[in-house]
Short mmCIF file of C-alpha atoms in Angstrom, two decimals:
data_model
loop_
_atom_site.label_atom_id
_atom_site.label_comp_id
_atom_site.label_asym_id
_atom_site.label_seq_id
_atom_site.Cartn_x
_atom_site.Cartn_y
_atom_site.Cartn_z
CA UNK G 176 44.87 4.80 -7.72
CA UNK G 177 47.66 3.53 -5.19
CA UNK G 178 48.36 -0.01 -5.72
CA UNK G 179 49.09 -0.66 -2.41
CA UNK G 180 45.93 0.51 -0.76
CA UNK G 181 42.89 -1.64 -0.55
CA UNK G 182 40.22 -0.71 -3.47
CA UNK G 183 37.68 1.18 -1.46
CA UNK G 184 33.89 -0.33 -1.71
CA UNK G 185 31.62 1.67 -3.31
CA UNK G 186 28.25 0.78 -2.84
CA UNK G 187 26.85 -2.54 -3.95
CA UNK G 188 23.41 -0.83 -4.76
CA UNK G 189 23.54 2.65 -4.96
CA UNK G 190 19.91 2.82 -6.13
CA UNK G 191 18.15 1.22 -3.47
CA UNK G 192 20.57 3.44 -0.89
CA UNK G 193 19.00 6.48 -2.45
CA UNK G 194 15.37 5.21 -2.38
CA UNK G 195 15.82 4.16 1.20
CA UNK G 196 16.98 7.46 1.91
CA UNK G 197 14.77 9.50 -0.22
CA UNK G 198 11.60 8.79 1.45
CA UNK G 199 12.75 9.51 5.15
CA UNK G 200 14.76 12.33 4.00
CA UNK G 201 11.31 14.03 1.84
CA UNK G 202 9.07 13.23 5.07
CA UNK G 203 11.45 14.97 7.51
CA UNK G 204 11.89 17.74 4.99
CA UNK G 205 8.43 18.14 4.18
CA UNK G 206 7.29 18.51 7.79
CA UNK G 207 9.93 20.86 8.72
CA UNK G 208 9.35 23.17 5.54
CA UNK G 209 5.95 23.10 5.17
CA UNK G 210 5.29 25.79 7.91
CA UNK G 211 6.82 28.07 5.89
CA UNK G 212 4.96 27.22 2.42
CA UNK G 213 1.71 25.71 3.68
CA UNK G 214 -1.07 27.24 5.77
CA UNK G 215 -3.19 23.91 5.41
CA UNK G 216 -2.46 21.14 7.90
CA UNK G 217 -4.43 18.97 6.07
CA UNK G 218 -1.74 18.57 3.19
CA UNK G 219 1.11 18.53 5.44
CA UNK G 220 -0.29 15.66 7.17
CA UNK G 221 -1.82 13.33 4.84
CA UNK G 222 2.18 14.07 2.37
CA UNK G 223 4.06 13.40 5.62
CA UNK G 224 2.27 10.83 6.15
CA UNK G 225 2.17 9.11 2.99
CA UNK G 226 5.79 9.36 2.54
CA UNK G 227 6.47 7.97 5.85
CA UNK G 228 4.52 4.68 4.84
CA UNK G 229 6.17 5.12 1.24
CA UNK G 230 9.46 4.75 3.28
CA UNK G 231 7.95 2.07 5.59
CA UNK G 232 7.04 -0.06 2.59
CA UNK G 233 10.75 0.22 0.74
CA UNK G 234 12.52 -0.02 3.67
CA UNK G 235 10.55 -3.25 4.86
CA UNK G 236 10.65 -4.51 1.70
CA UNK G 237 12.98 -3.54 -0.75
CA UNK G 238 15.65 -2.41 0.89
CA UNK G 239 15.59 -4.76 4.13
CA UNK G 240 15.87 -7.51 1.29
CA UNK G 241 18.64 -6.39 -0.65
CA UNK G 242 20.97 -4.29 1.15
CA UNK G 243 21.11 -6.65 4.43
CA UNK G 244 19.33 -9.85 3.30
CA UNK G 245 16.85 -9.68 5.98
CA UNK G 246 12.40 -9.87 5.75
CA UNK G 247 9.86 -9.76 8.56
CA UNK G 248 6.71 -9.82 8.75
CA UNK G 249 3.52 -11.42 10.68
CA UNK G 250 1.40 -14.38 10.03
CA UNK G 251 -1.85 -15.62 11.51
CA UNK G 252 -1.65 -19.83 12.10
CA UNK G 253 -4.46 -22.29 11.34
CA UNK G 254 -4.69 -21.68 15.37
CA UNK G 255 -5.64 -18.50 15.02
CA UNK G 256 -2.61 -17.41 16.67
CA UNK G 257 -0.50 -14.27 15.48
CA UNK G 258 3.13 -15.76 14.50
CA UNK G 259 6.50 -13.36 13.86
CA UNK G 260 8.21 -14.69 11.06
CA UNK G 261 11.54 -14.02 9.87
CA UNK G 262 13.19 -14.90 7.10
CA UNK G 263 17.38 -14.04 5.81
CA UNK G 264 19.67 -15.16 3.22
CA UNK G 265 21.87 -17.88 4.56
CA UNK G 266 25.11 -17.11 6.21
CA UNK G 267 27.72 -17.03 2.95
CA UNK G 268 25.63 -13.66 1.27
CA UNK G 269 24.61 -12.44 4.51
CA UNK G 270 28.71 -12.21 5.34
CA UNK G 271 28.62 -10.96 1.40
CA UNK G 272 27.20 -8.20 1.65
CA UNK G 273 28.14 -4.50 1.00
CA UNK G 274 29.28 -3.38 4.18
CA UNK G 275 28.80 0.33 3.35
CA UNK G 276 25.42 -0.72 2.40
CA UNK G 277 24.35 -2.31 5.22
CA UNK G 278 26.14 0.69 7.59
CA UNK G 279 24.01 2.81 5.62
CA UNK G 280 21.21 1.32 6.12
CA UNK G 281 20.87 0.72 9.74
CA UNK G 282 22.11 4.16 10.56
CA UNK G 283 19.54 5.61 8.53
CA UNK G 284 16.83 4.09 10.37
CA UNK G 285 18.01 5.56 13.62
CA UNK G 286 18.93 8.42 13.15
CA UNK G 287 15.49 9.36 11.17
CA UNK G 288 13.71 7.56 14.50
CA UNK G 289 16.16 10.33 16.79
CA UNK G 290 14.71 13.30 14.50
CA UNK G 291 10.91 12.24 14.52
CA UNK G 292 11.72 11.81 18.00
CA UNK G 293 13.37 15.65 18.73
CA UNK G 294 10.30 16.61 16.34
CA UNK G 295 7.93 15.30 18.66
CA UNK G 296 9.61 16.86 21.70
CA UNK G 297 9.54 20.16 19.83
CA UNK G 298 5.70 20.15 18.81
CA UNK G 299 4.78 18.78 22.67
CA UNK G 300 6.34 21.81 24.00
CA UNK G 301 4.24 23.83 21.49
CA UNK G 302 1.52 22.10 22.64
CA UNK G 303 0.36 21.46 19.07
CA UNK G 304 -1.64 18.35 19.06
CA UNK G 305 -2.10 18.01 15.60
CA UNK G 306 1.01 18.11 14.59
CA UNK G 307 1.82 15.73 17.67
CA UNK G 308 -0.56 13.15 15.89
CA UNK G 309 1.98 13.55 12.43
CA UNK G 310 4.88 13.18 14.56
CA UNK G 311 3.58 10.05 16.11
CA UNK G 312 2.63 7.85 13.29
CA UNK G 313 5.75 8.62 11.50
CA UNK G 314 7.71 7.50 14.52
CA UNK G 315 5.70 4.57 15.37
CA UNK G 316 6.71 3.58 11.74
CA UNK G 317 10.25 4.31 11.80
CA UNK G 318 10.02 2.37 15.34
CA UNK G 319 8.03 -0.53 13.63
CA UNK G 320 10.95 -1.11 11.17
CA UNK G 321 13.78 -0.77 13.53
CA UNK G 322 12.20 -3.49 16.00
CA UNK G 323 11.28 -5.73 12.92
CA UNK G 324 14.87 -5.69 11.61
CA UNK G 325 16.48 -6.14 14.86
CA UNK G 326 14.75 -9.16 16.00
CA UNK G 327 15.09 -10.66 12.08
CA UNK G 328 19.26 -9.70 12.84
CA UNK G 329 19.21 -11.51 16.05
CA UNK G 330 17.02 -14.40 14.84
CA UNK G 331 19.59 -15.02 11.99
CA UNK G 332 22.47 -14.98 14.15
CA UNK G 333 21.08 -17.62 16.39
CA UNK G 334 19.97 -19.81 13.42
CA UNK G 335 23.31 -19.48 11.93
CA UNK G 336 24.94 -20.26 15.80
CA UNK G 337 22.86 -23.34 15.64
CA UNK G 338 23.40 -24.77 12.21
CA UNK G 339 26.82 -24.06 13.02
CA UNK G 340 26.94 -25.76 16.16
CA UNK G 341 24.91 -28.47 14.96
CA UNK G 342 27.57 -29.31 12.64
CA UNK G 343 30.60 -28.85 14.59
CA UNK G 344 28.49 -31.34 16.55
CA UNK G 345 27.74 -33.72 13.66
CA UNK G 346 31.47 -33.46 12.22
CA UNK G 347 32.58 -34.56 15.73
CA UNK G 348 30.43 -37.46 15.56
CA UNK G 349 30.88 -38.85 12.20
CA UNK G 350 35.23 -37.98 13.21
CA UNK G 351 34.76 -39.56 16.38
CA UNK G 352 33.06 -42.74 14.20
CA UNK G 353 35.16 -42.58 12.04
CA UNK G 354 37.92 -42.82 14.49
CA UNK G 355 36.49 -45.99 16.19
CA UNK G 356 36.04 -47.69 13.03
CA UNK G 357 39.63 -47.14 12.13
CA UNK G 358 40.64 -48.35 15.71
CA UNK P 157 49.17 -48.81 12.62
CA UNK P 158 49.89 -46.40 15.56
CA UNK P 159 51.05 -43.82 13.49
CA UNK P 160 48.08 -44.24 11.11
CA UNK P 161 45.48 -43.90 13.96
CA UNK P 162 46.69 -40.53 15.36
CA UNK P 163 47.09 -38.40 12.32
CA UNK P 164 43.40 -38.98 10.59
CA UNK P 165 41.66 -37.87 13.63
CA UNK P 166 43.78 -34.84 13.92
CA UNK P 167 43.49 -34.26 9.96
CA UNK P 168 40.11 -34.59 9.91
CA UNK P 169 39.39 -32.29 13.18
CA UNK P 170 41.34 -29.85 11.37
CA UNK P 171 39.78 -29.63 8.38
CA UNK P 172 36.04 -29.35 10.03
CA UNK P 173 37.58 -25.92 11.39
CA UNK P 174 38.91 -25.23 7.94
CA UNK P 175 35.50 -26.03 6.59
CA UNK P 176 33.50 -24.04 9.32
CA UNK P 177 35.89 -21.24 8.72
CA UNK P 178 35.71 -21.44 4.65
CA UNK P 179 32.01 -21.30 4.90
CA UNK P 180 31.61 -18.29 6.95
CA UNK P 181 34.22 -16.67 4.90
CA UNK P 182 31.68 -18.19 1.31
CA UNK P 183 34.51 -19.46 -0.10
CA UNK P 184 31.87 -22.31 -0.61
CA UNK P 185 32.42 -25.82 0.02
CA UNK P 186 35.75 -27.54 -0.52
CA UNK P 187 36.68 -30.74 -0.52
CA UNK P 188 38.92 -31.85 2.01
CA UNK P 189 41.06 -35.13 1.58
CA UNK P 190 39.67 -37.53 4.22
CA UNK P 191 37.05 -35.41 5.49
CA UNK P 192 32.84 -36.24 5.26
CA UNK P 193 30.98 -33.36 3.92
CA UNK P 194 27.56 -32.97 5.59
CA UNK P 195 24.45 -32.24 2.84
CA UNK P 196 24.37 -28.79 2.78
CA UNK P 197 20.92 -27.69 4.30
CA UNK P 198 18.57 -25.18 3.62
CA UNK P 199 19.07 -21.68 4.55
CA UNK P 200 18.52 -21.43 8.61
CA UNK P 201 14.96 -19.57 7.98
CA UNK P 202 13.80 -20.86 5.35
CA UNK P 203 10.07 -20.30 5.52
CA UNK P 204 8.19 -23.31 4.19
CA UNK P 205 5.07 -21.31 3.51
CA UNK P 206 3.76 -20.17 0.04
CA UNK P 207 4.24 -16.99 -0.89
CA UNK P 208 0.75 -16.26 -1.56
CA UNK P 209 -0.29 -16.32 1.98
CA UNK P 210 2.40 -14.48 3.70
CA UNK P 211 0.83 -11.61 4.98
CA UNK P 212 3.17 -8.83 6.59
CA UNK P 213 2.76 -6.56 9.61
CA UNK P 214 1.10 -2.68 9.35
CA UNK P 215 2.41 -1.36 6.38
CA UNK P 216 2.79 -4.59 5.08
CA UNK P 217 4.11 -3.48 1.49
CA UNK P 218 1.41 -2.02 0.06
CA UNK P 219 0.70 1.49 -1.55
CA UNK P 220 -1.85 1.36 -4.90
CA UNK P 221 1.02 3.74 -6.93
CA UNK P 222 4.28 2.97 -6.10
CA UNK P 223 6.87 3.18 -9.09
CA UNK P 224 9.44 0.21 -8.55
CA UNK P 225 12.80 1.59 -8.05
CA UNK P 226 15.61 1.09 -10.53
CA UNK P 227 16.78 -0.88 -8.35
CA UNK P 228 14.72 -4.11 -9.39
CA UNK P 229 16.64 -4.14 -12.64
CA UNK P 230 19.72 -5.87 -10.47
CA UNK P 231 17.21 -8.45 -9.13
CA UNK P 232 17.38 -11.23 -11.63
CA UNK P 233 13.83 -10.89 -13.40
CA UNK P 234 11.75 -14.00 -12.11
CA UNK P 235 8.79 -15.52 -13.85
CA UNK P 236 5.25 -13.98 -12.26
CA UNK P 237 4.29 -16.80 -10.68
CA UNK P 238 6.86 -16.86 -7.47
CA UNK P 239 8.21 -19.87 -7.60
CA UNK P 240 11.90 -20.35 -6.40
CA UNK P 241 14.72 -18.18 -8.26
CA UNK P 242 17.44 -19.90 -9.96
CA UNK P 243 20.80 -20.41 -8.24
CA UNK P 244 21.87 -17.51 -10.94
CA UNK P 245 20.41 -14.97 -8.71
CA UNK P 246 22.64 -12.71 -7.08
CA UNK P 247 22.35 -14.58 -3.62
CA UNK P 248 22.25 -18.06 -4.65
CA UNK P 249 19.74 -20.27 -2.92
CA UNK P 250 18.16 -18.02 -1.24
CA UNK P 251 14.34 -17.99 0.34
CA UNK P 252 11.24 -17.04 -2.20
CA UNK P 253 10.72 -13.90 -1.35
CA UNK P 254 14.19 -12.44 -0.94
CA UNK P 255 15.20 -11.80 -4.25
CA UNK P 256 11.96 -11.64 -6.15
CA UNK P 257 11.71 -8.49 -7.79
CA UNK P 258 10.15 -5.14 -6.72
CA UNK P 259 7.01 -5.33 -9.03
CA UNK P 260 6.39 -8.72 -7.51
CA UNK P 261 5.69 -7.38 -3.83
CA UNK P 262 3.96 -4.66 -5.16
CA UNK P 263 1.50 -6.77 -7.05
CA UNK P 264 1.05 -9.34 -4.23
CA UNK P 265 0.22 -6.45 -2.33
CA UNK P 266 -2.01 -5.12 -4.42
CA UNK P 267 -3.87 -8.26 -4.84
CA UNK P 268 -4.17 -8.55 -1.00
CA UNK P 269 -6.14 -5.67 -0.20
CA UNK P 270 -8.24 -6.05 -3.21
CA UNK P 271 -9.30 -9.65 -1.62
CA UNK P 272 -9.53 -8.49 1.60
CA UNK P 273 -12.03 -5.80 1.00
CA UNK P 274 -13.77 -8.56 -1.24
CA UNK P 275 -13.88 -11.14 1.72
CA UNK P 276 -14.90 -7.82 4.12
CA UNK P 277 -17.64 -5.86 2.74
CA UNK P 278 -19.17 -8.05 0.09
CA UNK P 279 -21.23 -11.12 0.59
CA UNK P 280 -19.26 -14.32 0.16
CA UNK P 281 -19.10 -18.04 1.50
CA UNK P 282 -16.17 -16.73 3.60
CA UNK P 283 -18.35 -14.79 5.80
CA UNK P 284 -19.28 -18.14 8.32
CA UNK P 285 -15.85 -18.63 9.02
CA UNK P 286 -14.70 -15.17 9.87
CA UNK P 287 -11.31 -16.35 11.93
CA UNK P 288 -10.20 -17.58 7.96
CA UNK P 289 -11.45 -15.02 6.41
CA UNK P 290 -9.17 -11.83 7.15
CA UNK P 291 -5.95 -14.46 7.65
CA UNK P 292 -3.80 -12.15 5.61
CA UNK P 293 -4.41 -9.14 7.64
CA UNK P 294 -2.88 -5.71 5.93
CA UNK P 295 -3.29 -2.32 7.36
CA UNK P 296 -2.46 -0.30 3.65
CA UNK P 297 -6.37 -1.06 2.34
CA UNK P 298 -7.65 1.12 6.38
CA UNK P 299 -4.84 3.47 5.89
CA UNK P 300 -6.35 4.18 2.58
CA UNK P 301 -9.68 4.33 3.13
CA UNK P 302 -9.61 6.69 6.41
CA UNK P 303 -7.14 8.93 4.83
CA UNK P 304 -9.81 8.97 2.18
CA UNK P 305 -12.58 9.74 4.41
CA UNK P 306 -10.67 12.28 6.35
CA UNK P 307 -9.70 13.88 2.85
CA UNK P 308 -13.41 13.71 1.51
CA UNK P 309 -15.16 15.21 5.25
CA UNK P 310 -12.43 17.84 5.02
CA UNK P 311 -13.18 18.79 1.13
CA UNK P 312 -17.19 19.35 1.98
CA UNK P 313 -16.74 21.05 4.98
CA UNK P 314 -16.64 25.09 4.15
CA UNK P 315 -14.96 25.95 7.39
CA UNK P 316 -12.69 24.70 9.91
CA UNK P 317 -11.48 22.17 7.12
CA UNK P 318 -7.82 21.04 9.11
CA UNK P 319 -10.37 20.43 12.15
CA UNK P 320 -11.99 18.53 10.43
CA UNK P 321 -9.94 16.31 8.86
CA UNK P 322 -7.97 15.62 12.06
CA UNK P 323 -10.70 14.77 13.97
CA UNK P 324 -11.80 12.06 11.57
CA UNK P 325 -8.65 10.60 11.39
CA UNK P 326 -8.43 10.84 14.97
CA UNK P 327 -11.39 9.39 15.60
CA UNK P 328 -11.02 6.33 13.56
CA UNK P 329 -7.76 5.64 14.77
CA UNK P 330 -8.29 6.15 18.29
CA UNK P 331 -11.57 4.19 17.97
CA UNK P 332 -10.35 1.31 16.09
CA UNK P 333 -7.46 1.20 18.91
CA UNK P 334 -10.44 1.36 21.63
CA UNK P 335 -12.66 -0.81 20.42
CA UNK P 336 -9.80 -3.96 19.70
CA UNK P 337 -8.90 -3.61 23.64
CA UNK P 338 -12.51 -3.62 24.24
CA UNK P 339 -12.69 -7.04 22.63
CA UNK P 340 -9.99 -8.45 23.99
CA UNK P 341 -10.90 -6.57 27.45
CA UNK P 342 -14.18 -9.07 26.97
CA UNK P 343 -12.78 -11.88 27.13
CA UNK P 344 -12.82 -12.31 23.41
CA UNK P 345 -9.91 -13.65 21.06
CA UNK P 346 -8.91 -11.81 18.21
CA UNK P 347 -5.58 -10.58 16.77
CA UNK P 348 -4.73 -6.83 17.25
CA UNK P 349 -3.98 -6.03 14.27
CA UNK P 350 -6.43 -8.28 12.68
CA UNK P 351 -9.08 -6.29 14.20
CA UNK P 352 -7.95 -3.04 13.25
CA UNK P 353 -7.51 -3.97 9.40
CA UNK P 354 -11.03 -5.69 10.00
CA UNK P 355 -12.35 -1.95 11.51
CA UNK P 356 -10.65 -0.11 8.99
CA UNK P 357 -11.89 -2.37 5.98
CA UNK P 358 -15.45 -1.78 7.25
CA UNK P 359 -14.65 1.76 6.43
CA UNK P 360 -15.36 1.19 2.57
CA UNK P 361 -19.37 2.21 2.78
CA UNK P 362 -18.84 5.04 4.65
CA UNK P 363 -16.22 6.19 2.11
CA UNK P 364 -18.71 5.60 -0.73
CA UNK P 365 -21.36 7.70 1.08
CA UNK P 366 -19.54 10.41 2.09
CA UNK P 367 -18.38 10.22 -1.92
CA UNK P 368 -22.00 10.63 -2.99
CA UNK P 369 -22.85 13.26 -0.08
CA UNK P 370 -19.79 15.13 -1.49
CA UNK P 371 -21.20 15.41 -4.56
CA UNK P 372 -25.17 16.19 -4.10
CA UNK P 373 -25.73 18.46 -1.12
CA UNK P 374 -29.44 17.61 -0.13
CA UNK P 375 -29.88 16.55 2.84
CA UNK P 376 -32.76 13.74 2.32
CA UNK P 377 -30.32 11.94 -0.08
CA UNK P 378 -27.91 12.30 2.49
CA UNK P 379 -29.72 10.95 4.96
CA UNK P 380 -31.16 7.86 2.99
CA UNK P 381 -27.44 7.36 1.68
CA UNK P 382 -26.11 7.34 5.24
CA UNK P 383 -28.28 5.06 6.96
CA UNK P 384 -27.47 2.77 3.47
CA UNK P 385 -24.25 2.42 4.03
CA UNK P 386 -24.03 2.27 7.97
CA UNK P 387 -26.23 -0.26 7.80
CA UNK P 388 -23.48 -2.08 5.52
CA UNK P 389 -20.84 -1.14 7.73
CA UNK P 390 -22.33 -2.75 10.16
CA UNK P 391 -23.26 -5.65 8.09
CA UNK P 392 -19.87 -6.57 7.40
CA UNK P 393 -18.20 -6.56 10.37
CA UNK P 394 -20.94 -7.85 12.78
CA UNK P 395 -19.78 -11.61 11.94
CA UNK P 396 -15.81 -10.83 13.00
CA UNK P 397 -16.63 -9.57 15.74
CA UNK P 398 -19.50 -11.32 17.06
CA UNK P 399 -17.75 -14.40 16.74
CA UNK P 400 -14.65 -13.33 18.64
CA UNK P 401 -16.82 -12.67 22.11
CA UNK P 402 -18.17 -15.24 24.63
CA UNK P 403 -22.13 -15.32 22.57
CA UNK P 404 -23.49 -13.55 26.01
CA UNK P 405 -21.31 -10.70 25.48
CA UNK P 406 -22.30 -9.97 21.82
CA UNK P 407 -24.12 -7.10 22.44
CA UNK P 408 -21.29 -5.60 24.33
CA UNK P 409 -18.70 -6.18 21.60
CA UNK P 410 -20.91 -4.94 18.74
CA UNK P 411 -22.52 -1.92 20.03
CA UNK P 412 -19.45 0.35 20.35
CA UNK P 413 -18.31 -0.13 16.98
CA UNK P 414 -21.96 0.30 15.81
CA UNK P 415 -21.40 3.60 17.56
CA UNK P 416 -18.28 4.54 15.84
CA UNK P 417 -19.74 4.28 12.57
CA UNK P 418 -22.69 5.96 13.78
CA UNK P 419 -20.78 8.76 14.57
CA UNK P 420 -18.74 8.78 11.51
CA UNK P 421 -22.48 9.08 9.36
CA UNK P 422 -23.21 11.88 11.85
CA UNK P 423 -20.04 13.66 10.79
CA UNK P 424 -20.73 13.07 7.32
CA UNK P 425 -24.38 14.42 7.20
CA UNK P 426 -23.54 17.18 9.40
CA UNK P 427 -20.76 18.45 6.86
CA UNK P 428 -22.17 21.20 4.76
#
C-alpha cells in the first residue's frame, strides 16, 4: 500500500452491514421474483412480509445500536400518556464511529423506502390490491424506521448542543470566578 | 500583579476551547494546567428507566425465531441480567441497552409478548387495572397471531385460498385500525397503538378455534368451539376497552369489536 495515502476504512462491522442489508435486500427480491416462481399470493405475502419485520427488528435494534449508536422506541407513563424515547451513545463514540458504516446504513434505509415506494406505484397502476396491501406494510415499516432514527439523530444533536453549551456556559462562570477571585 | 491578572483568564479561556474541541474530537479528557475540569456527566440521553419495562414501538424487536447475527460476538458478552456494561465495552459508558448483546433483546422480547398475552387473555389480578396492564405494548405477539389466523382460514378453505387469506388479514387490520379511532372518536382515552396490540392479543381464542376447526370438520363442534372462544375474545378485552369510554358510552365502544370477532367466528365456521 502507498505510504502516503490515508489507510482507507473498511468497515467497523461488516457483519451487522450484511444483516442490515440482507433482510431488505431478500424482501425486495422476493416480491419482485416471486411472480415468476409462485402462483400463490398467500406465500408471497406472509415471506415478504415476515422479512420486512425481520429487517424492521435488526435494523431497529441491532443495527441502529451498533453501526450509528442510536435506539428509539415508545413508552407508556404512569399518566397513561404515550412518551417517544430516545436514547444514543454520548458524543466521543457517536463522533467514533465507522463512517462507512453509518453511510451505509442510512442510505440503505432510503433507498429500500424509494423502491417499496416505485413498487407501490407499479402495483396501483395494475390495480392489484392485494399486492398493494404487501407493498404498504413493508413501506410503512421501512417509513417507521427512517422517522424513528431521524428524530433519535436530531434529538442527540440537540442534547449534545446543550451539554455543550451548558458547559461553555459553566467554564465561563467558574473562569469568570476565578478571575474575580484573583482580582 | 498586572501581568499576572491578564494571562490566567486568557489561558484558561483557551484551554475550555481546547477542552470542548478535544472532547468532540474523544481524545478524552486532558488536564489542562490552571484550568477546572467539570464532572463529566452522564451521556445526554441517558434513560433512567429499567430495562425491563422499556417497551418499543410496532415491531418492537420481537420475532419467536430469530438467529442472533454474528455480529453479537463483537458486543462484549454481558451477564443476563442487564445491568450496566463495563467501561471495557466497545463504547465506554454507554446507556443499558446500547451495547447489550443481540440474544438479550431477543429474549426481552420474547418474554414481553409471552406476558402480555398472559395479562390479555387469561384471568389475572391485572385485569381491574387495565390502563397498567398492557403498559409494555408490542405489536410482534398481533402480527403473529393474525398472520396465523389468516394462514390457518386460508389452509381449510378448498377454494379461493389467496382470497381468503387476504381478506382476513385485511379485515383484522383494517378493523383493529377502525375500531381504535372509534374509541378515541368517543371521547375515550387510550393509546393507539396500545389498542391495537390490545385487539390483536384478543386474537389468541380465535386462533385456537380456528386450530381445532382445522382439524375436525363437523360442523356442531365447530359451532360449540366458536361461540367458546368468542365468548373469550370478548371476555378479555371487554375490561380495556370499557374502561377507556365515558361509562354511558360502553355499549358503543364494545359492540363493534364484539362484531369484529363475530365476524371473524363467521369466517371460521363458514370455511369448509
Amino acid at each position: 500500500m502507498d505510504p502516503s495515502q490515508p489507510p482507507v476504512e473498511n468497515y467497523a462491522n461488516p457483519n451487522t452491514c450484511l444483516f442490515h442489508v440482507l433482510f431488505k435486500g431478500a424482501a425486495l427480491a422476493f416480491y419482485i421474483l416471486s411472480a415468476l416462481f409462485f402462483n400463490s399470493f398467500v406465500i408471497i405475502f406472509v415471506v415478504t412480509v415476515l422479512l420486512a419485520a425481520l429487517d424492521f427488528w435488526v435494523v431497529k435494534n441491532v443495527s441502529g445500536r451498533i453501526l450509528v449508536g442510536l435506539r428509539w422506541w415508545n413508552e407508556i407513563d404512569d399518566l397513561g400518556e404515550s412518551v417517544w424515547k430516545f436514547e444514543s451513545l454520548d458524543q466521543e463514540s457517536l463522533a467514533r464511529m465507522n463512517k462507512k458504516d453509518s453511510w451505509l446504513f442510512w442510505w440503505t434505509l432510503y433507498l429500500a423506502a424509494a423502491a417499496w415506494l416505485i413498487l407501490g406505484v407499479f402495483s396501483l397502476i395494475r390495480f392489484q390490491a392485494d399486492y398493494l396491501l404487501v407493498v404498504g406494510v413493508c413501506l410503512s415499516l421501512n417509513v417507521a424506521n427512517i422517522i424513528g432514527f431521524t428524530k433519535c439523530k436530531k434529538d442527540a444533536k440537540k442534547q449534545f448542543q446543550q451539554f455543550a453549551s451548558q458547559t461553555i456556559a459553566s467554564r465561563f462562570q467558574s473562569t469568570v470566578q476565578s478571575a474575580f477571585t484573583l482580582v | 500583579m498586572s501581568h499576572n491578572d491578564t494571562i490566567p483568564l486568557y489561558q484558561s479561556s483557551q484551554s475550555d476551547i481546547d477542552e470542548i474541541e478535544n472532547m468532540m474530537s474523544n481524545n478524552g479528557f486532558q488536564s489542562n494546567p490552571g484550568s477546572v475540569l467539570p464532572a463529566r456527566p452522564p451521556s445526554p440521553t441517558r434513560p433512567s428507566i429499567p430495562v425491563s419495562s422499556s417497551s418499543s414501538p410496532f415491531v418492537q424487536s420481537n420475532l419467536p425465531p430469530l438467529p442472533p447475527p454474528s455480529s453479537s460476538a463483537a458486543a462484549p458478552k454481558v451477564t443476563p441480567v442487564p445491568a450496566p456494561p463495563p467501561p471495557s465495552s466497545g463504547f465506554g459508558s454507554a446507556p443499558n441497552t446500547l451495547t447489550e448483546p443481540v440474544w438479550d433483546t431477543v429474549k426481552r422480547d420474547l418474554a414481553r409478548i409471552v406476558s402480555n398475552l398472559k395479562l390479555v387473555v387469561f384471568p389475572n389480578p391485572n385485569r381491574e387495572d387495565p390502563g397498567k396492564a398492557l403498559r409494555d405494548w408490542d405489536l410482534w405477539g398481533p402480527f403473529f397471531f393474525i398472520v396465523f389466523l389468516g394462514l390457518t382460514l386460508s389452509w381449510s378453505a378448498s377454494v379461493k385460498k389467496s382470497e381468503v387469506f387476504a381478506v382476513a388479514f385485511a379485515l383484522l387490520a383494517a378493523g383493529a385500525v377502525i375500531l381504535t379511532l372509534n374509541v378515541l372518536l368517543l371521547g375515550g382515552h387510550i393509546i393507539f397503538f396500545q389498542s391495537l396490540s390490545l385487539l390483536g392479543y384478543c386474537l389468541f381464542p380465535l386462533d385456537v378455534g380456528a386450530v381445532i376447526c382445522m382439524l375436525k370438520d363437523n360442523v356442531i363442534l365447530k359451532m360449540i368451539v366458536v361461540t367458546v372462544t368468542l365468548a373469550w375474545s370478548s371476555w378479555a378485552a371487554y375490561p380495556f376497552m370499557s374502561a377507556a369510554v365515558n361509562p354511558r358510552r360502553k355499549a358503543l365502544a364494545l359492540y363493534p369489536v364484539f362484531l369484529m370477532y363475530v365476524s371473524v367466528g363467521f369466517l371460521i365456521i363458514a370455511i369448509d
